[in-house]
Structures are given as structure tokens and as C-alpha cells.
Tab-separated table of C-alpha atoms in Angstrom:
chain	number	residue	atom	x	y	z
A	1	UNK	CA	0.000	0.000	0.000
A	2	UNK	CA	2.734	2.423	1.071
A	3	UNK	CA	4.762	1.693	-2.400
A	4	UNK	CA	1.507	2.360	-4.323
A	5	UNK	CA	0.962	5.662	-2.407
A	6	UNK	CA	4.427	6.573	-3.072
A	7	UNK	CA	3.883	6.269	-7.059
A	8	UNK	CA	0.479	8.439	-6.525
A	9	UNK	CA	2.636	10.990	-4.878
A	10	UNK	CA	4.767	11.109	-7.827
A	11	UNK	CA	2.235	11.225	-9.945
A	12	UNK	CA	0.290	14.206	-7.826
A	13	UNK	CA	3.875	16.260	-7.718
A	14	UNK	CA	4.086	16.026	-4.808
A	15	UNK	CA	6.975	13.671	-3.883
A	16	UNK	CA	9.561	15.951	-5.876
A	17	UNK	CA	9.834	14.597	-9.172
A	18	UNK	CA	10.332	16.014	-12.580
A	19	UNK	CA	6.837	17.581	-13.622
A	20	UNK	CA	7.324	16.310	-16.926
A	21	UNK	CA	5.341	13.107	-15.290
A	22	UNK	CA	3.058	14.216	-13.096
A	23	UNK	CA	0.084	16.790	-13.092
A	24	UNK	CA	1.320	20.305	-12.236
A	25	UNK	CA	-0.781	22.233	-9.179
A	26	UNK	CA	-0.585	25.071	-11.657
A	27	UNK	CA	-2.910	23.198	-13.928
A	28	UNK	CA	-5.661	21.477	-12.127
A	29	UNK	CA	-8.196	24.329	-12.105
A	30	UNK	CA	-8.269	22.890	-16.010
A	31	UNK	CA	-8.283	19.756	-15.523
A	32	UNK	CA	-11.445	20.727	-12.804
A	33	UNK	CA	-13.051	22.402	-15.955
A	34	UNK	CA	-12.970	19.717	-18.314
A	35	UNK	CA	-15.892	18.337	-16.065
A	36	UNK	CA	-17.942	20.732	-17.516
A	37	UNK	CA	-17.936	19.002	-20.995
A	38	UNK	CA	-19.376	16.137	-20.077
A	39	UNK	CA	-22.023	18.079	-18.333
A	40	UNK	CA	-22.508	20.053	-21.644
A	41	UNK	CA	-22.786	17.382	-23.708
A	42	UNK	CA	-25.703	15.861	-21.177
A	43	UNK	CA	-27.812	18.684	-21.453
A	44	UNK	CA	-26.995	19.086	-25.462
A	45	UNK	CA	-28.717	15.392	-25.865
A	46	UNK	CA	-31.388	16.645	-23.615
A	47	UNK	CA	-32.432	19.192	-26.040
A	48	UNK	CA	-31.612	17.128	-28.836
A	49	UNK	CA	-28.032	16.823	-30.480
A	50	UNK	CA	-27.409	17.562	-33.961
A	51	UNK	CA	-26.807	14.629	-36.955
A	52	UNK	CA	-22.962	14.221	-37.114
A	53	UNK	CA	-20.873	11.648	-37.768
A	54	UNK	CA	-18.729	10.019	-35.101
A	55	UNK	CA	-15.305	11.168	-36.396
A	56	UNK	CA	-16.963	15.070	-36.183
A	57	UNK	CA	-18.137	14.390	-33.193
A	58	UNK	CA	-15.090	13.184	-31.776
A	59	UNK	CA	-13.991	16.457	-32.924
A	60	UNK	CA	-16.263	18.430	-31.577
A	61	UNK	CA	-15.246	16.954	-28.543
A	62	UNK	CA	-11.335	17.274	-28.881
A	63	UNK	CA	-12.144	20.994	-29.503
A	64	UNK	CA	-14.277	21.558	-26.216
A	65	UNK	CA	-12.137	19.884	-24.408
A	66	UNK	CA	-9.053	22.005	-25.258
A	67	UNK	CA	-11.622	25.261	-24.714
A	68	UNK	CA	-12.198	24.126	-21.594
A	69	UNK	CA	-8.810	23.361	-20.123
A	70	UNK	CA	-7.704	26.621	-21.540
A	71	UNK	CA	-10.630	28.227	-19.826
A	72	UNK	CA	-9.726	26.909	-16.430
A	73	UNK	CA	-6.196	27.530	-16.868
A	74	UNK	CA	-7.205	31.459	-17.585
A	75	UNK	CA	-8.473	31.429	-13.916
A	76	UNK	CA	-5.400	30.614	-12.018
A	77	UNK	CA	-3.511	32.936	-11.024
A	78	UNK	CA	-0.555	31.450	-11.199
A	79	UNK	CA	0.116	32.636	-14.330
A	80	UNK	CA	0.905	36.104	-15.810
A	81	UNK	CA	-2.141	38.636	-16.827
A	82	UNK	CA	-0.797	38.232	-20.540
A	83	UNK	CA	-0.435	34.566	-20.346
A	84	UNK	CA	-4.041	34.143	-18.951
A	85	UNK	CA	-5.443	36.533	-21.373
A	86	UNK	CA	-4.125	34.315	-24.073
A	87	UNK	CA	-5.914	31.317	-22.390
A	88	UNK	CA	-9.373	33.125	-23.102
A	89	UNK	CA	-8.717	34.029	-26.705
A	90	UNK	CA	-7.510	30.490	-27.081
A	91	UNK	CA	-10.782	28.610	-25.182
A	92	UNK	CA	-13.036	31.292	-27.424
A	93	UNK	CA	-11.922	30.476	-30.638
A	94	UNK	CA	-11.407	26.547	-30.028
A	95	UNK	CA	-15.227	26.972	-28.652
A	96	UNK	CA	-16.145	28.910	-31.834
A	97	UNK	CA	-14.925	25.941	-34.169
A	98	UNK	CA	-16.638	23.387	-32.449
A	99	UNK	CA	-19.923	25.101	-32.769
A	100	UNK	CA	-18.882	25.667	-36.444
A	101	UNK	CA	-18.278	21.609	-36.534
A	102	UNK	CA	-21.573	20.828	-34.157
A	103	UNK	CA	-23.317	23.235	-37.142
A	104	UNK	CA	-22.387	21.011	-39.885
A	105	UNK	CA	-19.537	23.457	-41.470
A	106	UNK	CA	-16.258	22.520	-41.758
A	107	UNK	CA	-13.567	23.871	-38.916
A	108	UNK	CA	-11.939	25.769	-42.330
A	109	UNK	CA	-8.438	27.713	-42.298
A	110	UNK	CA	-9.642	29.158	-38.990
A	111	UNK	CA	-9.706	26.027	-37.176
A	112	UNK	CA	-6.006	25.137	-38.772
A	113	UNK	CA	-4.839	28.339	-37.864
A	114	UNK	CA	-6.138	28.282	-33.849
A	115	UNK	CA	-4.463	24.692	-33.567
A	116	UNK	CA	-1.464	24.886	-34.659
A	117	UNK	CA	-1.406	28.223	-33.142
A	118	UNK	CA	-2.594	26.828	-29.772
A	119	UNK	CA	0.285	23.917	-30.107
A	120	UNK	CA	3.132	26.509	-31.435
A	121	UNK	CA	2.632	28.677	-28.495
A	122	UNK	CA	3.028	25.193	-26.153
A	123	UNK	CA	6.376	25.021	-27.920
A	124	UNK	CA	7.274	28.574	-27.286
A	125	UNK	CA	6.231	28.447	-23.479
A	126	UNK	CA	8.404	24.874	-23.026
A	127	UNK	CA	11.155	26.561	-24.539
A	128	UNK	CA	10.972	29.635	-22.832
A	129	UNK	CA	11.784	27.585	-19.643
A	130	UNK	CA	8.401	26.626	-17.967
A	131	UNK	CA	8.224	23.127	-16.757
A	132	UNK	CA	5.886	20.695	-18.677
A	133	UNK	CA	3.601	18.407	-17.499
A	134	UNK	CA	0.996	15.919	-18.351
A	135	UNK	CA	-1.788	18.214	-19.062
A	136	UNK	CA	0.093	20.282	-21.222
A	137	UNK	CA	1.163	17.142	-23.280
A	138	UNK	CA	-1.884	15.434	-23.407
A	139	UNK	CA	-4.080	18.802	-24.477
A	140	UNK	CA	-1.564	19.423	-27.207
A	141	UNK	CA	-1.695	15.387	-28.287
A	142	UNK	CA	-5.769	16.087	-28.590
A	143	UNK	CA	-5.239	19.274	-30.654
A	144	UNK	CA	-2.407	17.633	-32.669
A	145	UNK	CA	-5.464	14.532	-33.298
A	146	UNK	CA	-8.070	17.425	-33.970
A	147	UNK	CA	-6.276	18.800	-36.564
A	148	UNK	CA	-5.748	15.433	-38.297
A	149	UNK	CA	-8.993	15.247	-38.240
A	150	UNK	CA	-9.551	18.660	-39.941
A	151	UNK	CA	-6.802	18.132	-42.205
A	152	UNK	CA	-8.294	14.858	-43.744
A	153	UNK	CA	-9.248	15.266	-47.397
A	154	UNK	CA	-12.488	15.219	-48.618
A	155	UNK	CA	-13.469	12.037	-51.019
A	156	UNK	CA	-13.941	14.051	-53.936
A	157	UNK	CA	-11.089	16.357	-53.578
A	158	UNK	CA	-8.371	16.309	-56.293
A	159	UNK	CA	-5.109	15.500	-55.127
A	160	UNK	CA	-6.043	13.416	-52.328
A	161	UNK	CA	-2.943	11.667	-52.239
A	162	UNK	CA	-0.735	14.104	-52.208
A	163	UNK	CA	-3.128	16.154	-49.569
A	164	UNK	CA	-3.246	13.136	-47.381
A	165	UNK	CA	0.558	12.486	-47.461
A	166	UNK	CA	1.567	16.048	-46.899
A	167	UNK	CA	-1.115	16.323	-43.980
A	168	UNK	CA	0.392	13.100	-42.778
A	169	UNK	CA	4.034	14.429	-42.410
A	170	UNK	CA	2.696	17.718	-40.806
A	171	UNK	CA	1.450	15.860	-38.114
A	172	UNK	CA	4.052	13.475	-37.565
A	173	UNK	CA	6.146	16.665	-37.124
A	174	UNK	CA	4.022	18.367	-34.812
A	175	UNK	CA	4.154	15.314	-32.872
A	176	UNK	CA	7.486	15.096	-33.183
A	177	UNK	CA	8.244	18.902	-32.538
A	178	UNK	CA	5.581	18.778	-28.922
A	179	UNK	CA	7.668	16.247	-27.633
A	180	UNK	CA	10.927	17.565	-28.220
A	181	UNK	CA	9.873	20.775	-27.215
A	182	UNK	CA	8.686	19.246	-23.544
A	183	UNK	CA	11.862	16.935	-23.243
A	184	UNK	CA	13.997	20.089	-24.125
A	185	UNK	CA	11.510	22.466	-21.626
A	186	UNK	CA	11.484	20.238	-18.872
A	187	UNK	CA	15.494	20.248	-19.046
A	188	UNK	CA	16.036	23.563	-19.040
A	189	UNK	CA	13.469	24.568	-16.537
A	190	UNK	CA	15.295	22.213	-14.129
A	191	UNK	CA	18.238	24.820	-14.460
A	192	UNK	CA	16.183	27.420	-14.561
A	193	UNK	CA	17.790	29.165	-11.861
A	194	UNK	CA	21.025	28.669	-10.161
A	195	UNK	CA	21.272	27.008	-7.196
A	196	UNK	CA	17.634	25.761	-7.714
A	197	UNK	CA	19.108	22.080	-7.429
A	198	UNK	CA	21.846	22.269	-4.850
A	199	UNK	CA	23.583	19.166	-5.052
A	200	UNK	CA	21.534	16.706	-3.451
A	201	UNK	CA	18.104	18.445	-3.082
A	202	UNK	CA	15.681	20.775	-4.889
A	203	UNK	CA	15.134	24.115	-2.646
A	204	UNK	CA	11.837	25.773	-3.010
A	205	UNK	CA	11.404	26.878	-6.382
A	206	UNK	CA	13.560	24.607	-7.787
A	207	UNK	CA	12.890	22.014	-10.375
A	208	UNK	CA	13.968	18.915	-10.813
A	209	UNK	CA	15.354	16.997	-13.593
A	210	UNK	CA	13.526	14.429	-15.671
A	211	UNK	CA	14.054	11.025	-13.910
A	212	UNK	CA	15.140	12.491	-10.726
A	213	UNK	CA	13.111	12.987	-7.499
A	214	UNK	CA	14.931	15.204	-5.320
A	215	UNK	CA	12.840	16.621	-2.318
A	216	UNK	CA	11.908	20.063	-1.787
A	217	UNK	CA	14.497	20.882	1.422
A	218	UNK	CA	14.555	24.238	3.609
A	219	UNK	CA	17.513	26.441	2.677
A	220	UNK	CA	19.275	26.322	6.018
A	221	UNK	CA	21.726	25.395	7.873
A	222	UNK	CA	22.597	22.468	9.633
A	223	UNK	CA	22.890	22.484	13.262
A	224	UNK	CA	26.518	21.492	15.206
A	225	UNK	CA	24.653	17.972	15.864
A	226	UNK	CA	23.508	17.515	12.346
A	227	UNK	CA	27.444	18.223	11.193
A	228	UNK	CA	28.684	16.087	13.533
A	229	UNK	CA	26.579	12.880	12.467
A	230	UNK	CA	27.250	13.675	8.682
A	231	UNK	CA	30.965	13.931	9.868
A	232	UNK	CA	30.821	10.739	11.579
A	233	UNK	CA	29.075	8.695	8.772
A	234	UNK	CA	31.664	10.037	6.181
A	235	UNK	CA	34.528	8.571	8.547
A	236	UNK	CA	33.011	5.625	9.183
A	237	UNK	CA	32.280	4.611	5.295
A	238	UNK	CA	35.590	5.821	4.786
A	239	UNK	CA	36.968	3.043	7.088
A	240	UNK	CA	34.824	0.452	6.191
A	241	UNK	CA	35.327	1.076	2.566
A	242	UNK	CA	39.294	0.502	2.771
A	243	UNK	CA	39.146	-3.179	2.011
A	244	UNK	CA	37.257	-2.346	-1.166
A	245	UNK	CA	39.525	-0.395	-2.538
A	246	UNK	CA	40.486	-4.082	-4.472
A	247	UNK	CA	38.119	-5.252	-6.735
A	248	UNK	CA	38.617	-8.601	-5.699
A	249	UNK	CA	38.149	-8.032	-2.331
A	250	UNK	CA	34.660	-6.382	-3.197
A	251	UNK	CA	33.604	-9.646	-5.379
A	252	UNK	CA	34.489	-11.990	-2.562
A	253	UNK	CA	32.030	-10.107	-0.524
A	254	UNK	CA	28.989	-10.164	-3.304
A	255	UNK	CA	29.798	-7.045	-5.057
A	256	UNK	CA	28.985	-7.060	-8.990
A	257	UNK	CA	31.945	-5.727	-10.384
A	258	UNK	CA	32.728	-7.468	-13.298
A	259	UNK	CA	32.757	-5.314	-16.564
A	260	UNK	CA	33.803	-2.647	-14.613
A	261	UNK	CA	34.857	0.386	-16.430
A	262	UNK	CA	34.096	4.249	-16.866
A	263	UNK	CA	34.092	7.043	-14.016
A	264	UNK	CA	31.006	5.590	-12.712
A	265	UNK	CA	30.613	2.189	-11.944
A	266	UNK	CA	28.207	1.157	-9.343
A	267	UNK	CA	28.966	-2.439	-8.106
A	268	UNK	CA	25.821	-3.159	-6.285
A	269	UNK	CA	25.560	-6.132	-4.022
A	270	UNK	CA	22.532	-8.206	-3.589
A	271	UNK	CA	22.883	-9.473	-0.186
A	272	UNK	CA	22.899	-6.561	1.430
A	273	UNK	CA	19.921	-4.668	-0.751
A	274	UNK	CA	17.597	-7.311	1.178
A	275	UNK	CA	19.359	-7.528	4.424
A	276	UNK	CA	16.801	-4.623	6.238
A	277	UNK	CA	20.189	-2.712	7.282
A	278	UNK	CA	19.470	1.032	6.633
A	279	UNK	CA	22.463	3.599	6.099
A	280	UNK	CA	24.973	1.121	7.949
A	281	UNK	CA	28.567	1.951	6.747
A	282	UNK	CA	29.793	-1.749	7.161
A	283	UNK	CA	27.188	-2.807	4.561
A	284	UNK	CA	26.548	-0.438	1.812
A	285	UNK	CA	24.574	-1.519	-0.583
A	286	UNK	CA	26.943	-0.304	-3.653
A	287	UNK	CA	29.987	0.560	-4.384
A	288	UNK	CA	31.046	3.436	-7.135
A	289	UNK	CA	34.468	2.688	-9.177
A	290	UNK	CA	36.173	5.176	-11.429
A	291	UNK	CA	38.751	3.563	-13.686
A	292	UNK	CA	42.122	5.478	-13.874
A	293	UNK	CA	43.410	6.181	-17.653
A	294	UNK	CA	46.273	3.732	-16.475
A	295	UNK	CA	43.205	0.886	-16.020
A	296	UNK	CA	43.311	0.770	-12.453
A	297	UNK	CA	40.396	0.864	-10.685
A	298	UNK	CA	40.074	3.764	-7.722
A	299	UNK	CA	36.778	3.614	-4.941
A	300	UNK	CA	35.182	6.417	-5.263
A	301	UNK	CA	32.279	5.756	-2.776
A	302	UNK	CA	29.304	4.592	-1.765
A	303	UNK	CA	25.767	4.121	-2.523
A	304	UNK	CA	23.204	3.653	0.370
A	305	UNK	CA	19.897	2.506	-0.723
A	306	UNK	CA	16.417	1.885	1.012
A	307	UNK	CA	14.721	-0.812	0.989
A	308	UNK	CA	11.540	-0.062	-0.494
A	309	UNK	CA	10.261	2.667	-3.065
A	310	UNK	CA	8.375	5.731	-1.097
A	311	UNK	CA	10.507	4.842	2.212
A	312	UNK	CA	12.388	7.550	3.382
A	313	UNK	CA	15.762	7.519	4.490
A	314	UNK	CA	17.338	9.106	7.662
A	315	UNK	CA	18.348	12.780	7.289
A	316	UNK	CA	20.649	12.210	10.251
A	317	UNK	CA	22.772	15.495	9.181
A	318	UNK	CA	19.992	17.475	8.362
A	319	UNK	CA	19.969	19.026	4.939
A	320	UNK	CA	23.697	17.997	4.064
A	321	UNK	CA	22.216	14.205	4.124
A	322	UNK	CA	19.124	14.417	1.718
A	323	UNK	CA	18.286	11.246	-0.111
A	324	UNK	CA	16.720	11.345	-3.628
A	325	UNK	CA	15.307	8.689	-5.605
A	326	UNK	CA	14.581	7.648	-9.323
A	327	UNK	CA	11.450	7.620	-11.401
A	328	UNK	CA	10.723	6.627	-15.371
A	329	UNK	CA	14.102	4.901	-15.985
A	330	UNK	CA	14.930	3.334	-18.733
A	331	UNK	CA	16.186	-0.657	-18.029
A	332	UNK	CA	17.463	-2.786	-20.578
A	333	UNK	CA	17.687	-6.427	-19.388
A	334	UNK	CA	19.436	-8.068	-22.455
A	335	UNK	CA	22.271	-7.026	-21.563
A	336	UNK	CA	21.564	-5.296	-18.274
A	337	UNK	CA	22.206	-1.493	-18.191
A	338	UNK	CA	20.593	1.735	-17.877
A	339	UNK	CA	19.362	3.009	-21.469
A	340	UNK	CA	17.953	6.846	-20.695
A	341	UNK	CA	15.066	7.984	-19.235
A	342	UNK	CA	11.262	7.600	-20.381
A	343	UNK	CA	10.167	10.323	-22.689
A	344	UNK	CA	7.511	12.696	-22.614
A	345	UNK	CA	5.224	10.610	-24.886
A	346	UNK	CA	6.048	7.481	-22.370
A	347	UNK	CA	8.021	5.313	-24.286
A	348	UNK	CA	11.360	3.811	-23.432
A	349	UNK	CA	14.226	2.617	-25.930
A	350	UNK	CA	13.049	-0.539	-27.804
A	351	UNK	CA	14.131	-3.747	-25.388
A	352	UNK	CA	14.051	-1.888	-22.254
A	353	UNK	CA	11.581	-1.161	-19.470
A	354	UNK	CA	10.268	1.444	-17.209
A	355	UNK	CA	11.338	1.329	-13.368
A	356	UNK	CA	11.675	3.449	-10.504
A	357	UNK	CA	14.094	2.736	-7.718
A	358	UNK	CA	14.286	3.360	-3.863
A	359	UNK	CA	15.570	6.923	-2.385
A	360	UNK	CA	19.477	6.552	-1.873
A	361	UNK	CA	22.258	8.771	-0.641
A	362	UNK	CA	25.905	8.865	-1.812
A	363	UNK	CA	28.804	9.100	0.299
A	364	UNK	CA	31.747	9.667	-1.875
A	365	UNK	CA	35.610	9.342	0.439
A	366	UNK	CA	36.929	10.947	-2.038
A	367	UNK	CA	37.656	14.957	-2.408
A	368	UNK	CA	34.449	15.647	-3.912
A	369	UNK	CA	34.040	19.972	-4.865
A	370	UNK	CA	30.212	18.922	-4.754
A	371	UNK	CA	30.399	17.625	-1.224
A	372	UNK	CA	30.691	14.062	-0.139
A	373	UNK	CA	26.869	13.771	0.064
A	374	UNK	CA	26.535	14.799	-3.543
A	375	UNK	CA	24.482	13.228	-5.839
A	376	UNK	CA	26.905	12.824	-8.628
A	377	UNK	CA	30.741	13.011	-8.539
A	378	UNK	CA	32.042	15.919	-9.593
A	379	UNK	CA	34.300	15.692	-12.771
A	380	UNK	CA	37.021	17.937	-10.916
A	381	UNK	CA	37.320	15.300	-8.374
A	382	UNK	CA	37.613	12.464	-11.150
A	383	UNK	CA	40.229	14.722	-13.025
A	384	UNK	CA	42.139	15.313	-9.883
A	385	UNK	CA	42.131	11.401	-9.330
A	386	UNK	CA	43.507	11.074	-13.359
A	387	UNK	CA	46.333	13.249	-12.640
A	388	UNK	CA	47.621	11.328	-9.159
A	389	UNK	CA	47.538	8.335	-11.368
């Protein structure tokens, strides 16, 4: 139960993950809204609907829906006076075509023009650094199907073909071009502003990256007590690491570190990732490897994982010892490896699967410039480990 609230959090955005996957707070007044089509189209049989055929209906539908959204969206406030005006000259026209449609007219040049309108300014917003989320993606993926439907040639039209075709391709690129647009948005509006992602945690305002859940954390700091237990774990791992420093020493104790190679090698070990042992220095549950350019391997750290997805760990220094997690990575079993994150239309790279993983917290013994609670290794420290080589 706890796991599957955990992946409802994400979901919600609450829990600190990338919005790209989850339903921003920003947006549910539209999402509220769309309730009201529903009820519209209740009361339209009531009084008797007009003769259409499904595919314009499903139009007509696609259309209100998008009016709406946009509608609800205009009465947040969370957005700009300019941006919400917008909003309402988008939900009036999209609501004008559909009555056109529900009239038995076609949705014409004007109907073109407000959609790919509606999904170029989506592209313009994304790239202009605001974070995008589900509702964004999935109200541009119904306009990008409404104007398909608009854009489909009439029997008797001359050049069908060669209509069809060229209406084909300018969907597939619109497709194309929302996606990239989002994957591209929700990068940049991760680093948005510096210092938004400090390290190990988001602080309030911050974004986080796609396929990264770091928690929203107070900016303060840590109290004497809090510095002394980070100090303390850090020397501990440190000692308990220093029989790891050999390879062979690692396998002997479970660690997976054949094939090991790059800057960034996490030897995990089995036994202890179902041993119920939480943060204990003796038994991490991974081990990080950078290989030297003279092929020796150098311990760079370790990786302390929960046991269960939606478990927190213990902050026992406060904000220096944040854990995060992982959401929407990409797995690839054959052969096993990480293969990118899931994208914003929710596909992963042919032959590998979607996963999330537990939170975890680094402790790198190494000189890190990051800090030795860091989520990543810094490349300065790896560099400055090259050149003692």
C-alpha cells in the first residue's frame, strides 16, 4: 500500500519529481473544468443533439475539451495577466470551431490556424523555460489529433494523395516537434535558476530533472549535531570502505563488479539490498568505481539505498544528508544497463523497461568539490584522481 501511495505521490507532484510526469498544481483548475464538458454534452442530448458523424463528433469533442482546459487555466492565477489573457482568446476560438463543426460546417483555415497556433505557443512556453507536465502534453496530443482530423481530405477532392501524405508528415512533425519541445523544456526549466538544485536536493522553487526525485528541502543550515553525524558517517564509510579499494576483495564479498569500467561504476551487491540494514557503513549496498586512464580501478564511494520505493531515508545530518530517488528509468535487461530515461510521450528505448528505484544517498571518500553527500561526482574530483595516477 505504502509503495503504491508513493507512485500516486509522484504522480500528484508532490513527492519531488520532474513535472514532466506528473500533473502540475498550476494546472488542475483545467483539468477541474474539463468536467464541464461532459455536463454540456448531457444537457446538449437533452435538447436534442445535432446529426454528425462520429469522427466530427469526436472532434467536436477534442475541440471543447481544449476550450475548456484553456478556460480553467485562464483562472489561475498562477500565471501572468498576458499569459491568462491568451488562455481566453484560445478557449473562445477553439469553442467557436466546435460550434462551427456541431453546425455542420467545416472547422476551415480558422480552425487550422487556432491549432497549430494553440500547439506553437506550447512550444514557445516549453522553450521559454516553464516546466511541462501531463496536461500540457496530453491537451496538445488532442489538438495535434483534432487537426488530423480537420486536415483529412475530402473524397472528392483532387489531389487526395498528395493532400493526405503532406497532412500526414505535418502531423508526424508536430508530434514530433511537442515532444521535443517538452523533453527540451522540462530540461532547461530544471536549471532554470542557479542554485535551484543544490547538489543533493531541490530548494523551493527549484525544479527537478527528468528522472530524478529530489525533495523540496529548507535552505538552512545544519545544526553542530547535524554536522557532527554527517561527519561521523563520512569517517566511518571511509573506514569500512578501505578493504574495497580491491576489486577482488569487493567480489568476494557479493559485489557485482565485473565489466567494470568508466568514471562511474556502481557495483551493487545483492545481499545486502535485502538484508533490512538502513544507512549502515559496514554494509553499503553499492559501491562506485572510477577507472584510472592507467586501467586501475580507484573507490570512489558509496551508494546507500532503502529498501523499499516511497521509504524515506534518515536525514541524520539534516539538509547535508538528503536522499533522492529515481522515477521513469529506462532498463534494458538483455544485456543489463541503464538506457535513458522515459520520454515525454512514455516510451522507453526498444528492449528496455520502465522502473523506478528506492531513495538513496551517496557518500563519496573521495575529495568531492560537490560535497561528499553529492548526488553525482564531480568531474574535478575524477580529473584530480587522473592526474595522481
Amino acid at each position: 500500500m505504502n509503495t503504491l501511495l508513493a507512485h500516486l505521490d509522484q504522480v500528484a507532484g508532490v513527492a519531488g519529481g520532474s513535472p514532466l510526469y506528473q500533473i502540475g498544481m498550476e494546472h488542475l483548475a483545467g483539468v477541474i473544468a474539463l468536467a464541464f464538458v461532459p455536463i454540456g454534452a448531457w444537457v446538449l442530448r437533452r435538447r436534442g443533439a445535432p446529426r454528425l458523424a462520429p469522427i466530427d463528433w469526436l472532434l467536436v469533442g477534442l475541440l471543447a475539451g481544449s476550450a475548456a482546459l484553456h478556460a480553467g487555466l485562464a483562472i489561475d492565477n498562477e500565471h501572468g495577466v498576458g499569459v491568462r489573457v491568451l488562455f481566453v482568446v484560445d478557449a473562445v476560438f477553439l469553442a467557436v470551431i466546435a460550434r462551427r463543426v456541431m453546425r455542420g460546417s467545416p472547422a476551415g483555415r480558422l480552425g487550422v490556424a487556432v491549432l497549430v497556433g494553440s500547439i506553437v505557443a506550447y512550444w514557445v512556453s516549453a522553450l521559454s523555460g516553464e516546466a511541462p507536465d501531463q496536461v500540457g502534453l496530453a491537451t496538445k496530443l488532442a489538438e495535434i489529433l483534432a487537426l488530423a482530423i480537420v486536415l483529412r481530405p475530402a473524397p472528392s477532392r483532387r489531389w487526395r494523395r498528395t493532400l493526405s501524405f503532406a497532412g500526414s508528415v505535418a502531423i508526424g512533425l508536430l508530434v514530433v516537434g511537442t515532444a521535443a519541445t517538452s523533453w527540451i523544456g522540462a530540461f532547461r526549466a530544471s536549471a532554470a535558476e542557479p542554485g535551484a538544485v543544490a547538489g543533493h536536493h531541490v530548494r523551493a522553487g527549484g525544479v527537478p530533472p527528468p528522472g530524478s526525485i529530489f525533495p523540496v528541502v529548507a535552505d538552512r543550515d545544519p545544526t553542530p549535531a547535524e554536522r557532527a553525524a554527517a561527519a561521523d558517517l563520512v569517517s566511518a564509510t571511509r573506514i569500512a570502505l578501505a578493504p574495497y579499494a580491491d576489486p577482488v576483495a569487493a567480489a568476494a564479498d557479493g559485489y557485482r563488479v565485473n565489466g567494470l569500467a568508466g568514471i562511474d561504476f556502481h557495483a551493487s551487491n545483492p545481499k545486502y539490498e535485502n538484508d533490512d540494514r538502513v544507512l549502515d557503513p559496514a554494509h553499503p549496498e553499492t559501491l562506485v568505481y572510477a577507472v584510472a586512464p592507467d586501467g586501475r580501478p580507484v573507490l570512489m564511494g558509496a551508494m546507500f539505498l532503502m529498501p523499499k520505493i516511497g521509504r524515506p531515508g534518515p536525514t541524520i545530518g539534516g539538509p547535508l544528508t538528503v536522499w533522492h530517488a529515481h522515477q521513469h528509468i529506462c532498463f534494458s535487461t538483455t544485456p543489463p544497463g541503464l538506457t535513458g530515461v522515459l520520454s515525454p510521450l512514455g516510451a522507453c528505448p526498444i528492449g528496455s523497461i520502465d522502473i523506478s528505484v528506492p531513495p538513496m544517498l551517496h557518500v563519496w571518500i573521495v575529495d568531492n568539490p560537490g560535497g561528499p553527500f553529492a548526488v553525482d561526482i564531480d568531474p574535478r574530483a575524477v580529473a584530480a584522481m587522473q592526474a595522481r595516477a
